[in-house]
Amino acid sequence: MSEWYLDFVQIGYEPKENEMICIFRVEPDGISMEEAAGRVASESSVGTWTTLAKLPDRIKNLMAKVFEIDGDVVKIAYPLDLFEEGNIPQLLSSIAGNIFGMRALKNLRLEDVIFPEEYVRNFKGPQFGIEGIRKRLKIRDRPLTATVPKPKVGFDVDEYAEVAKEAWMGGIDLLKDDENLTSQNFIRFEKRIEKVMKVRDKVEAETGERKSYLVNITSECNEMLKRAKLVADYGNEYVMVDIITAGWSALQTVREECEDLKLAIHAHRAMHAAFTRNPKHGISLDVIVKLARLVGVDNMHVGTGVGKMVGKADEVRRLTDLCRNDWFHLKPVFPVSSGGLHPGLVPDIINLFGVDVIIQAGGGVHGHPKGTYAGAKALRQAIDATLQGISLEDYAESHKELKEALEKWGHLKPK
Ligand code: CAP
Ligand code: MG
């Protein structure tokens, strides 16, 4: 076995302040942990499978260094010159590329990346941040509410606009397209946004409350830019992007465009579980959330801890902290809690997140026995009760929509 990989192992090395640190979970396949760790460091920086006839000293300075091995956890320091400023695809091609396919490993998971300020400052980050969103929507001191019309796809434009009206009139702040609703032949994007924005204007006039539309522009990149411009023309505040299926390059391009268009970005993470949920192999959501905040999304799905999707409370708490903590110049991201939520789970969500959260309920609004309008009212009533420290049951005595929601779902934690 060539000794080459062990050249990338320097246990006890002190990373420089401006080096990037990756934390991996490594499961070797028939080789030592040191050898496996060295191969990860080599393949993700300058090396390949064998020693090379030439390795100029200058390039030696670009070698990644394994500096800590603790059980199956390996820490690797990367010289910053390995990475092009502001280029997420290139970053991932390095620290999350070939290494996942090496036969020398049974499993590999990228658990975390510690970005030095010198790298972070190449990114704009969120355009608005939590404060900026609250200011734009004139909503203070309470969670924002969102709903996705359900069935998730199938309505035509008129039906969809009707659901939007019912939801917004019932008190929902943000109407959200589902992740797989874009511009199907029965609900073309241009027609949908024209109709929904007319409804938005009417409902704002009637309720005096700000309403906004998380409109899904996910598509080929140039088409996304076209759709974003149309969204801005209608005076909407947001676009929504399925950031994993659309891809990091597209997200960076959309972020640039949204700076000029003054549009906030709602990030849906559909497909993340293809590589995040296996604890032995893949990439953690911690890394995904950090990348999304670097690029500059304003809202990010982080799970519920009690709903239908995987993701326990401690993970949700950790991801929420990554959205909202102090991170150099970057504004905080609004965490979105979604997936099997309904009024009966609102106390759990507010207990987990506090008020700086967007609570999305699709089925939990449109599945209300009395329909969307009542479902929206029930969600807002559950939030009001919780913020006043009143139990849902007590509050339901004088709020029939909440009572009806509790009769159907109680405090059910759906699968
Ligand atoms: C929720 C949802 C969201 C999930 C995504 C859905 O609908 O619209 O896409 O929350 O999962 O399609 O399932 P319900 P996550 O409110 O009806 O469950 O937020 O974990 O990324
Ligand atoms: Mg959805």
Tab-separated table of C-alpha atoms and ligand atoms in Angstrom:
chain	number	residue	atom	x	y	z
A	1	MET	CA	0.000	0.000	0.000
A	2	SER	CA	1.533	3.327	-0.994
A	3	GLU	CA	2.639	5.422	1.988
A	4	TRP	CA	1.447	8.468	0.020
A	5	TYR	CA	-1.830	8.893	1.963
A	6	LEU	CA	-0.112	9.078	5.311
A	7	ASP	CA	1.615	12.236	4.041
A	8	PHE	CA	-1.820	13.862	4.451
A	9	VAL	CA	-2.011	12.844	8.115
A	10	GLN	CA	-0.468	15.190	10.697
A	11	ILE	CA	-2.168	14.434	13.998
A	12	GLY	CA	-1.775	17.384	16.361
A	13	TYR	CA	-1.376	19.920	13.520
A	14	GLU	CA	-2.857	23.292	14.562
A	15	PRO	CA	-5.072	24.591	11.696
A	16	LYS	CA	-4.355	28.165	10.651
A	17	GLU	CA	-7.112	30.705	11.377
A	18	ASN	CA	-7.928	31.007	7.681
A	19	GLU	CA	-8.048	27.271	6.931
A	20	MET	CA	-11.369	25.523	6.279
A	21	ILE	CA	-12.074	22.593	8.604
A	22	CYS	CA	-14.189	19.597	7.596
A	23	ILE	CA	-15.466	17.063	10.076
A	24	PHE	CA	-16.109	13.609	8.590
A	25	ARG	CA	-17.453	10.348	9.937
A	26	VAL	CA	-15.247	7.673	8.309
A	27	GLU	CA	-15.767	3.908	8.027
A	28	PRO	CA	-12.704	2.341	6.365
A	29	ASP	CA	-13.056	-0.800	4.263
A	30	GLY	CA	-10.173	-3.112	5.086
A	31	ILE	CA	-7.579	-0.391	5.726
A	32	SER	CA	-6.510	1.519	8.848
A	33	MET	CA	-8.391	4.657	9.947
A	34	GLU	CA	-5.227	6.733	9.360
A	35	GLU	CA	-4.934	5.404	5.797
A	36	ALA	CA	-8.645	6.041	5.168
A	37	ALA	CA	-8.508	9.543	6.634
A	38	GLY	CA	-5.417	10.285	4.555
A	39	ARG	CA	-7.201	9.142	1.415
A	40	VAL	CA	-10.132	11.450	2.139
A	41	ALA	CA	-7.759	14.377	2.667
A	42	SER	CA	-5.755	13.504	-0.457
A	43	GLU	CA	-8.666	12.950	-2.843
A	44	SER	CA	-10.481	16.092	-1.628
A	45	SER	CA	-7.413	18.335	-2.003
A	46	VAL	CA	-4.502	17.645	-4.405
A	47	GLY	CA	-3.814	13.894	-4.392
A	48	THR	CA	-4.837	10.786	-6.242
A	49	TRP	CA	-4.490	7.043	-5.638
A	50	THR	CA	-0.763	6.771	-6.112
A	51	THR	CA	2.407	8.695	-5.427
A	52	LEU	CA	3.312	11.122	-8.208
A	53	ALA	CA	6.566	11.530	-10.057
A	54	LYS	CA	6.388	15.276	-9.457
A	55	LEU	CA	4.931	17.201	-6.549
A	56	PRO	CA	6.399	20.748	-6.545
A	57	ASP	CA	6.797	22.274	-3.060
A	58	ARG	CA	4.280	24.980	-3.945
A	59	ILE	CA	1.622	22.317	-4.430
A	60	LYS	CA	2.635	20.573	-1.212
A	61	ASN	CA	1.312	23.705	0.507
A	62	LEU	CA	-2.150	22.898	-0.848
A	63	MET	CA	-2.301	19.462	0.745
A	64	ALA	CA	-5.185	18.996	3.189
A	65	LYS	CA	-4.116	17.737	6.625
A	66	VAL	CA	-5.835	15.236	8.881
A	67	PHE	CA	-5.169	16.771	12.279
A	68	GLU	CA	-7.493	14.846	14.595
A	69	ILE	CA	-8.911	11.314	14.645
A	70	ASP	CA	-11.328	10.467	17.471
A	71	GLY	CA	-12.993	7.092	16.940
A	72	ASP	CA	-14.730	7.366	13.552
A	73	VAL	CA	-14.646	11.168	13.554
A	74	VAL	CA	-11.909	12.720	11.434
A	75	LYS	CA	-11.032	16.412	11.260
A	76	ILE	CA	-9.262	17.768	8.199
A	77	ALA	CA	-7.818	21.265	7.637
A	78	TYR	CA	-7.886	22.673	4.086
A	79	PRO	CA	-5.707	25.598	2.880
A	80	LEU	CA	-8.112	28.268	1.650
A	81	ASP	CA	-6.312	28.587	-1.699
A	82	LEU	CA	-7.899	25.245	-2.663
A	83	PHE	CA	-11.247	26.998	-3.023
A	84	GLU	CA	-12.408	29.570	-5.546
A	85	GLU	CA	-13.969	32.581	-3.841
A	86	GLY	CA	-17.770	32.503	-3.871
A	87	ASN	CA	-18.101	29.190	-5.768
A	88	ILE	CA	-20.302	26.655	-3.924
A	89	PRO	CA	-20.307	23.986	-6.665
A	90	GLN	CA	-16.492	23.946	-6.656
A	91	LEU	CA	-16.405	23.742	-2.857
A	92	LEU	CA	-18.680	20.694	-2.931
A	93	SER	CA	-16.777	19.076	-5.803
A	94	SER	CA	-13.799	19.169	-3.456
A	95	ILE	CA	-15.047	18.333	0.073
A	96	ALA	CA	-18.176	16.421	-1.007
A	97	GLY	CA	-17.201	14.972	-4.361
A	98	ASN	CA	-15.174	11.908	-5.345
A	99	ILE	CA	-14.468	10.958	-1.734
A	100	PHE	CA	-17.977	9.503	-1.323
A	101	GLY	CA	-17.263	6.967	-4.057
A	102	MET	CA	-13.865	5.633	-2.900
A	103	ARG	CA	-13.785	1.821	-2.539
A	104	ALA	CA	-11.382	2.245	0.387
A	105	LEU	CA	-14.316	3.394	2.500
A	106	LYS	CA	-17.472	1.531	3.485
A	107	ASN	CA	-19.203	4.765	4.487
A	108	LEU	CA	-18.404	8.459	4.705
A	109	ARG	CA	-20.475	11.349	6.048
A	110	LEU	CA	-19.601	15.035	5.927
A	111	GLU	CA	-20.893	16.117	9.351
A	112	ASP	CA	-19.838	19.770	9.458
A	113	VAL	CA	-17.745	22.459	7.810
A	114	ILE	CA	-16.166	25.321	9.755
A	115	PHE	CA	-15.799	28.191	7.285
A	116	PRO	CA	-13.134	30.851	7.999
A	117	GLU	CA	-14.260	34.480	7.784
A	118	GLU	CA	-11.998	34.989	4.758
A	119	TYR	CA	-14.210	32.505	2.867
A	120	VAL	CA	-17.571	33.647	4.283
A	121	ARG	CA	-17.029	37.275	3.354
A	122	ASN	CA	-17.219	36.346	-0.355
A	123	PHE	CA	-20.959	35.755	0.088
A	124	LYS	CA	-23.851	38.227	0.473
A	125	GLY	CA	-25.912	35.957	2.714
A	126	PRO	CA	-29.623	36.692	3.302
A	127	GLN	CA	-30.848	39.955	1.754
A	128	PHE	CA	-33.433	40.670	4.443
A	129	GLY	CA	-32.913	38.497	7.505
A	130	ILE	CA	-35.603	37.920	10.116
A	131	GLU	CA	-35.813	41.610	11.034
A	132	GLY	CA	-36.096	42.647	7.397
A	133	ILE	CA	-38.859	40.137	6.670
A	134	ARG	CA	-40.827	41.211	9.731
A	135	LYS	CA	-40.462	44.839	8.691
A	136	ARG	CA	-41.643	44.139	5.127
A	137	LEU	CA	-44.649	42.124	6.290
A	138	LYS	CA	-45.345	44.326	9.307
A	139	ILE	CA	-45.604	41.258	11.559
A	140	ARG	CA	-44.001	41.515	14.965
A	141	ASP	CA	-43.738	39.376	18.091
A	142	ARG	CA	-45.447	36.260	16.739
A	143	PRO	CA	-44.573	33.364	14.421
A	144	LEU	CA	-45.453	33.878	10.773
A	145	THR	CA	-47.954	31.410	9.330
A	146	ALA	CA	-47.848	29.723	5.928
A	147	THR	CA	-49.975	27.173	4.159
A	148	VAL	CA	-49.581	25.034	1.068
A	149	PRO	CA	-52.810	24.382	-0.835
A	150	LYS	CA	-53.533	20.644	-0.778
A	151	PRO	CA	-53.949	18.437	-2.821
A	152	LYS	CA	-50.393	19.567	-3.542
A	153	VAL	CA	-50.843	19.606	-7.329
A	154	GLY	CA	-53.971	19.481	-9.495
A	155	PHE	CA	-55.916	22.668	-8.916
A	156	ASP	CA	-56.414	24.926	-11.920
A	157	VAL	CA	-55.702	28.652	-11.596
A	158	ASP	CA	-59.194	29.625	-10.448
A	159	GLU	CA	-59.425	26.830	-7.876
A	160	TYR	CA	-55.954	27.694	-6.600
A	161	ALA	CA	-56.765	31.381	-6.281
A	162	GLU	CA	-59.924	30.455	-4.350
A	163	VAL	CA	-57.897	28.420	-1.824
A	164	ALA	CA	-55.462	31.313	-1.544
A	165	LYS	CA	-58.330	33.696	-0.775
A	166	GLU	CA	-59.800	31.418	1.896
A	167	ALA	CA	-56.412	30.894	3.544
A	168	TRP	CA	-55.385	34.546	3.525
A	169	MET	CA	-58.823	35.723	4.671
A	170	GLY	CA	-58.651	33.189	7.523
A	171	GLY	CA	-55.425	34.772	8.760
A	172	ILE	CA	-52.582	32.969	6.989
A	173	ASP	CA	-49.691	35.337	6.210
A	174	LEU	CA	-47.835	33.417	3.482
A	175	LEU	CA	-49.376	31.278	0.766
A	176	LYS	CA	-46.788	28.721	-0.354
A	177	ASP	CA	-46.656	26.736	-3.580
A	178	ASP	CA	-45.856	23.082	-3.016
A	179	GLU	CA	-42.383	21.899	-3.939
A	180	ASN	CA	-43.635	20.088	-7.034
A	181	LEU	CA	-45.971	22.841	-8.235
A	182	THR	CA	-44.247	24.949	-10.885
A	183	SER	CA	-45.985	25.518	-14.242
A	184	GLN	CA	-47.853	22.359	-15.209
A	185	ASN	CA	-50.156	22.562	-18.195
A	186	PHE	CA	-53.252	23.012	-16.015
A	187	ILE	CA	-51.810	25.846	-13.909
A	188	ARG	CA	-49.285	27.829	-15.912
A	189	PHE	CA	-46.981	30.041	-13.819
A	190	GLU	CA	-47.903	33.301	-15.581
A	191	LYS	CA	-51.636	32.719	-15.146
A	192	ARG	CA	-51.315	31.536	-11.544
A	193	ILE	CA	-49.302	34.487	-10.322
A	194	GLU	CA	-51.536	36.980	-12.122
A	195	LYS	CA	-54.659	35.572	-10.468
A	196	VAL	CA	-53.162	34.954	-7.018
A	197	MET	CA	-51.659	38.429	-6.816
A	198	LYS	CA	-55.063	39.963	-7.648
A	199	VAL	CA	-56.483	37.973	-4.732
A	200	ARG	CA	-53.585	39.064	-2.538
A	201	ASP	CA	-54.283	42.734	-3.214
A	202	LYS	CA	-57.997	42.275	-2.464
A	203	VAL	CA	-57.386	40.404	0.782
A	204	GLU	CA	-54.816	42.928	1.968
A	205	ALA	CA	-57.309	45.711	1.310
A	206	GLU	CA	-60.049	43.835	3.146
A	207	THR	CA	-58.069	42.619	6.172
A	208	GLY	CA	-55.511	45.413	6.513
A	209	GLU	CA	-52.947	42.627	7.022
A	210	ARG	CA	-49.887	42.162	4.797
A	211	LYS	CA	-50.050	38.931	2.785
A	212	SER	CA	-47.327	37.396	0.642
A	213	TYR	CA	-46.930	34.530	-1.800
A	214	LEU	CA	-44.027	32.037	-1.661
A	215	VAL	CA	-44.221	31.410	-5.391
A	216	ASN	CA	-42.231	28.438	-6.655
A	217	ILE	CA	-39.982	29.518	-9.548
A	218	THR	CA	-38.032	26.236	-9.609
A	219	SER	CA	-37.121	25.387	-13.211
A	220	GLU	CA	-34.228	25.726	-15.649
A	221	CYS	CA	-32.050	28.629	-14.483
A	222	ASN	CA	-32.843	31.175	-17.201
A	223	GLU	CA	-36.541	30.432	-16.782
A	224	MET	CA	-36.175	31.013	-13.017
A	225	LEU	CA	-34.739	34.468	-13.713
A	226	LYS	CA	-37.647	35.236	-16.028
A	227	ARG	CA	-40.136	34.092	-13.403
A	228	ALA	CA	-38.391	36.079	-10.670
A	229	LYS	CA	-38.700	39.244	-12.774
A	230	LEU	CA	-42.416	38.552	-13.248
A	231	VAL	CA	-42.833	38.057	-9.493
A	232	ALA	CA	-41.163	41.406	-8.857
A	233	ASP	CA	-43.354	43.088	-11.497
A	234	TYR	CA	-46.392	42.016	-9.469
A	235	GLY	CA	-44.899	43.569	-6.341
A	236	ASN	CA	-44.607	40.287	-4.456
A	237	GLU	CA	-41.985	39.965	-1.697
A	238	TYR	CA	-40.791	36.367	-2.238
A	239	VAL	CA	-39.737	33.681	-4.640
A	240	MET	CA	-39.486	30.037	-3.580
A	241	VAL	CA	-36.728	27.740	-4.841
A	242	ASP	CA	-36.322	23.984	-4.338
A	243	ILE	CA	-32.650	24.543	-3.653
A	244	ILE	CA	-31.455	20.902	-3.794
A	245	THR	CA	-33.185	19.908	-7.023
A	246	ALA	CA	-32.464	23.287	-8.636
A	247	GLY	CA	-28.833	23.147	-7.534
A	248	TRP	CA	-26.339	25.465	-5.905
A	249	SER	CA	-25.215	27.187	-9.070
A	250	ALA	CA	-28.807	28.095	-9.913
A	251	LEU	CA	-29.436	29.279	-6.365
A	252	GLN	CA	-26.380	31.560	-6.536
A	253	THR	CA	-27.630	32.996	-9.832
A	254	VAL	CA	-31.144	33.541	-8.475
A	255	ARG	CA	-29.685	35.191	-5.359
A	256	GLU	CA	-27.796	37.691	-7.522
A	257	GLU	CA	-30.989	38.473	-9.455
A	258	CYS	CA	-33.067	38.802	-6.286
A	259	GLU	CA	-30.690	41.446	-4.961
A	260	ASP	CA	-31.670	43.734	-7.828
A	261	LEU	CA	-35.333	42.692	-7.716
A	262	LYS	CA	-35.507	43.092	-3.907
A	263	LEU	CA	-37.021	39.611	-3.604
A	264	ALA	CA	-36.641	37.374	-0.567
A	265	ILE	CA	-35.908	33.681	-1.167
A	266	HIS	CA	-37.874	30.868	0.478
A	267	ALA	CA	-35.713	27.709	0.361
A	268	HIS	CA	-37.429	24.332	0.139
A	269	ARG	CA	-35.096	21.385	0.729
A	270	ALA	CA	-36.923	18.583	-1.147
A	271	MET	CA	-34.505	15.702	-1.995
A	272	HIS	CA	-32.169	16.475	0.907
A	273	ALA	CA	-33.146	13.212	2.621
A	274	ALA	CA	-31.582	11.249	-0.277
A	275	PHE	CA	-28.226	12.024	1.329
A	276	THR	CA	-28.869	13.505	4.779
A	277	ARG	CA	-30.890	10.916	6.666
A	278	ASN	CA	-28.386	8.015	6.659
A	279	PRO	CA	-26.293	8.585	9.812
A	280	LYS	CA	-23.339	6.681	8.322
A	281	HIS	CA	-23.103	8.061	4.783
A	282	GLY	CA	-23.851	11.362	3.040
A	283	ILE	CA	-23.933	14.998	4.103
A	284	SER	CA	-25.534	16.483	7.226
A	285	LEU	CA	-28.276	19.100	7.131
A	286	ASP	CA	-25.932	21.301	9.184
A	287	VAL	CA	-23.791	21.672	6.062
A	288	ILE	CA	-26.837	22.285	3.849
A	289	VAL	CA	-28.208	24.991	6.141
A	290	LYS	CA	-24.816	26.719	6.323
A	291	LEU	CA	-24.479	26.702	2.524
A	292	ALA	CA	-28.018	28.026	2.065
A	293	ARG	CA	-27.339	30.880	4.509
A	294	LEU	CA	-23.999	31.646	2.830
A	295	VAL	CA	-25.651	31.919	-0.582
A	296	GLY	CA	-28.429	33.970	0.982
A	297	VAL	CA	-31.841	32.364	1.401
A	298	ASP	CA	-34.229	34.246	3.716
A	299	ASN	CA	-36.407	31.284	4.832
A	300	MET	CA	-35.189	27.673	5.276
A	301	HIS	CA	-37.100	24.488	6.138
A	302	VAL	CA	-35.529	22.885	9.226
A	303	GLY	CA	-38.134	20.311	10.335
A	304	THR	CA	-40.562	20.076	13.237
A	305	GLY	CA	-39.299	17.445	15.678
A	306	VAL	CA	-42.950	16.353	16.068
A	307	GLY	CA	-44.305	16.039	12.511
A	308	LYS	CA	-44.313	13.563	9.665
A	309	MET	CA	-40.727	13.996	8.453
A	310	VAL	CA	-37.512	12.609	9.985
A	311	GLY	CA	-35.531	15.040	12.120
A	312	LYS	CA	-35.650	14.891	15.914
A	313	ALA	CA	-36.011	17.923	18.187
A	314	ASP	CA	-32.269	18.187	18.896
A	315	GLU	CA	-31.474	18.301	15.184
A	316	VAL	CA	-34.221	20.902	14.620
A	317	ARG	CA	-32.828	22.991	17.474
A	318	ARG	CA	-29.300	22.745	16.029
A	319	LEU	CA	-30.422	23.700	12.514
A	320	THR	CA	-32.478	26.584	13.882
A	321	ASP	CA	-29.425	27.848	15.721
A	322	LEU	CA	-27.399	27.663	12.505
A	323	CYS	CA	-30.109	29.785	10.854
A	324	ARG	CA	-30.251	32.438	13.547
A	325	ASN	CA	-26.858	32.573	15.292
A	326	ASP	CA	-24.260	35.281	14.855
A	327	TRP	CA	-22.123	34.329	11.865
A	328	PHE	CA	-19.744	37.099	10.810
A	329	HIS	CA	-21.610	39.579	8.574
A	330	LEU	CA	-24.440	37.211	7.585
A	331	LYS	CA	-28.018	38.108	8.495
A	332	PRO	CA	-30.106	35.397	10.186
A	333	VAL	CA	-32.435	33.103	8.227
A	334	PHE	CA	-36.123	32.573	9.160
A	335	PRO	CA	-36.444	28.882	10.120
A	336	VAL	CA	-39.522	27.214	8.611
A	337	SER	CA	-41.227	24.427	10.539
A	338	SER	CA	-43.354	22.280	8.260
A	339	GLY	CA	-44.404	18.693	7.690
A	340	GLY	CA	-47.466	17.211	9.357
A	341	LEU	CA	-48.222	20.297	11.465
A	342	HIS	CA	-51.715	21.277	12.622
A	343	PRO	CA	-53.094	23.585	15.378
A	344	GLY	CA	-52.684	20.880	18.071
A	345	LEU	CA	-48.889	20.924	17.591
A	346	VAL	CA	-48.432	24.708	17.776
A	347	PRO	CA	-47.455	24.738	21.482
A	348	ASP	CA	-44.700	22.164	20.758
A	349	ILE	CA	-43.415	24.270	17.868
A	350	ILE	CA	-43.387	27.560	19.775
A	351	ASN	CA	-41.744	25.772	22.686
A	352	LEU	CA	-39.035	24.510	20.337
A	353	PHE	CA	-38.467	27.646	18.238
A	354	GLY	CA	-39.787	30.631	20.190
A	355	VAL	CA	-41.580	33.212	18.004
A	356	ASP	CA	-38.956	33.643	15.256
A	357	VAL	CA	-40.296	30.785	13.163
A	358	ILE	CA	-42.563	30.345	10.140
A	359	ILE	CA	-45.164	27.673	10.910
A	360	GLN	CA	-46.362	25.968	7.720
A	361	ALA	CA	-49.429	23.747	7.792
A	362	GLY	CA	-50.857	22.319	4.582
A	363	GLY	CA	-52.998	19.345	5.536
A	364	GLY	CA	-53.279	20.894	8.990
A	365	VAL	CA	-55.231	23.821	7.480
A	366	HIS	CA	-57.019	22.397	4.413
A	367	GLY	CA	-57.927	19.207	6.287
A	368	HIS	CA	-59.936	21.154	8.889
A	369	PRO	CA	-63.468	19.727	9.078
A	370	LYS	CA	-64.898	23.105	8.060
A	371	GLY	CA	-62.365	23.793	5.298
A	372	THR	CA	-59.535	26.182	4.574
A	373	TYR	CA	-60.887	29.418	6.044
A	374	ALA	CA	-61.683	27.708	9.366
A	375	GLY	CA	-58.360	25.857	9.261
A	376	ALA	CA	-56.483	29.130	8.873
A	377	LYS	CA	-58.408	30.657	11.764
A	378	ALA	CA	-57.698	27.614	13.927
A	379	LEU	CA	-53.957	27.905	13.279
A	380	ARG	CA	-53.902	31.565	14.254
A	381	GLN	CA	-56.049	30.817	17.319
A	382	ALA	CA	-53.597	28.132	18.435
A	383	ILE	CA	-50.752	30.648	18.138
A	384	ASP	CA	-52.694	33.341	20.017
A	385	ALA	CA	-53.529	30.879	22.812
A	386	THR	CA	-49.942	29.705	23.146
A	387	LEU	CA	-48.518	33.243	23.220
A	388	GLN	CA	-51.055	34.151	25.939
A	389	GLY	CA	-50.093	31.074	27.959
A	390	ILE	CA	-53.582	29.608	27.662
A	391	SER	CA	-54.031	25.883	26.933
A	392	LEU	CA	-55.494	25.103	23.514
A	393	GLU	CA	-58.382	23.284	25.148
A	394	ASP	CA	-59.331	26.286	27.288
A	395	TYR	CA	-58.985	28.698	24.375
A	396	ALA	CA	-61.058	26.357	22.198
A	397	GLU	CA	-64.019	26.838	24.535
A	398	SER	CA	-64.465	30.284	23.012
A	399	HIS	CA	-62.944	29.635	19.554
A	400	LYS	CA	-64.941	27.101	17.579
A	401	GLU	CA	-62.489	26.656	14.676
A	402	LEU	CA	-59.764	25.608	17.124
A	403	LYS	CA	-62.219	23.340	18.924
A	404	GLU	CA	-63.111	21.601	15.651
A	405	ALA	CA	-59.412	21.175	14.781
A	406	LEU	CA	-58.707	19.628	18.185
A	407	GLU	CA	-61.682	17.304	17.802
A	408	LYS	CA	-60.187	16.005	14.536
A	409	TRP	CA	-56.465	15.868	15.346
A	410	GLY	CA	-56.010	16.557	19.057
A	411	HIS	CA	-52.220	16.708	19.596
A	412	LEU	CA	-51.516	13.955	17.073
A	413	LYS	CA	-47.882	13.577	15.925
A	414	PRO	CA	-48.402	12.216	12.385
A	415	LYS	CA	-46.047	9.847	10.558
B	1	CAP	C1	-45.806	19.863	4.075
B	1	CAP	C2	-45.107	19.875	2.727
B	1	CAP	C3	-43.633	20.242	2.839
B	1	CAP	C4	-42.844	19.439	3.834
B	1	CAP	C5	-41.365	19.413	3.421
B	1	CAP	C6	-45.233	18.541	2.011
B	1	CAP	O1	-47.168	19.614	3.858
B	1	CAP	O2	-45.682	20.833	1.879
B	1	CAP	O3	-43.094	20.076	1.531
B	1	CAP	O4	-42.921	20.079	5.076
B	1	CAP	O5	-40.644	18.760	4.430
B	1	CAP	O6	-45.330	18.582	0.781
B	1	CAP	O7	-45.212	17.514	2.695
B	1	CAP	P1	-48.078	19.327	5.151
B	1	CAP	P2	-39.526	19.575	5.245
B	1	CAP	O8	-48.117	20.587	5.978
B	1	CAP	O9	-49.434	18.969	4.588
B	1	CAP	O10	-47.450	18.193	5.881
B	1	CAP	O11	-40.236	20.816	5.731
B	1	CAP	O12	-39.097	18.625	6.320
B	1	CAP	O13	-38.434	19.899	4.280
B	2	MG	MG	-44.619	20.342	0.164
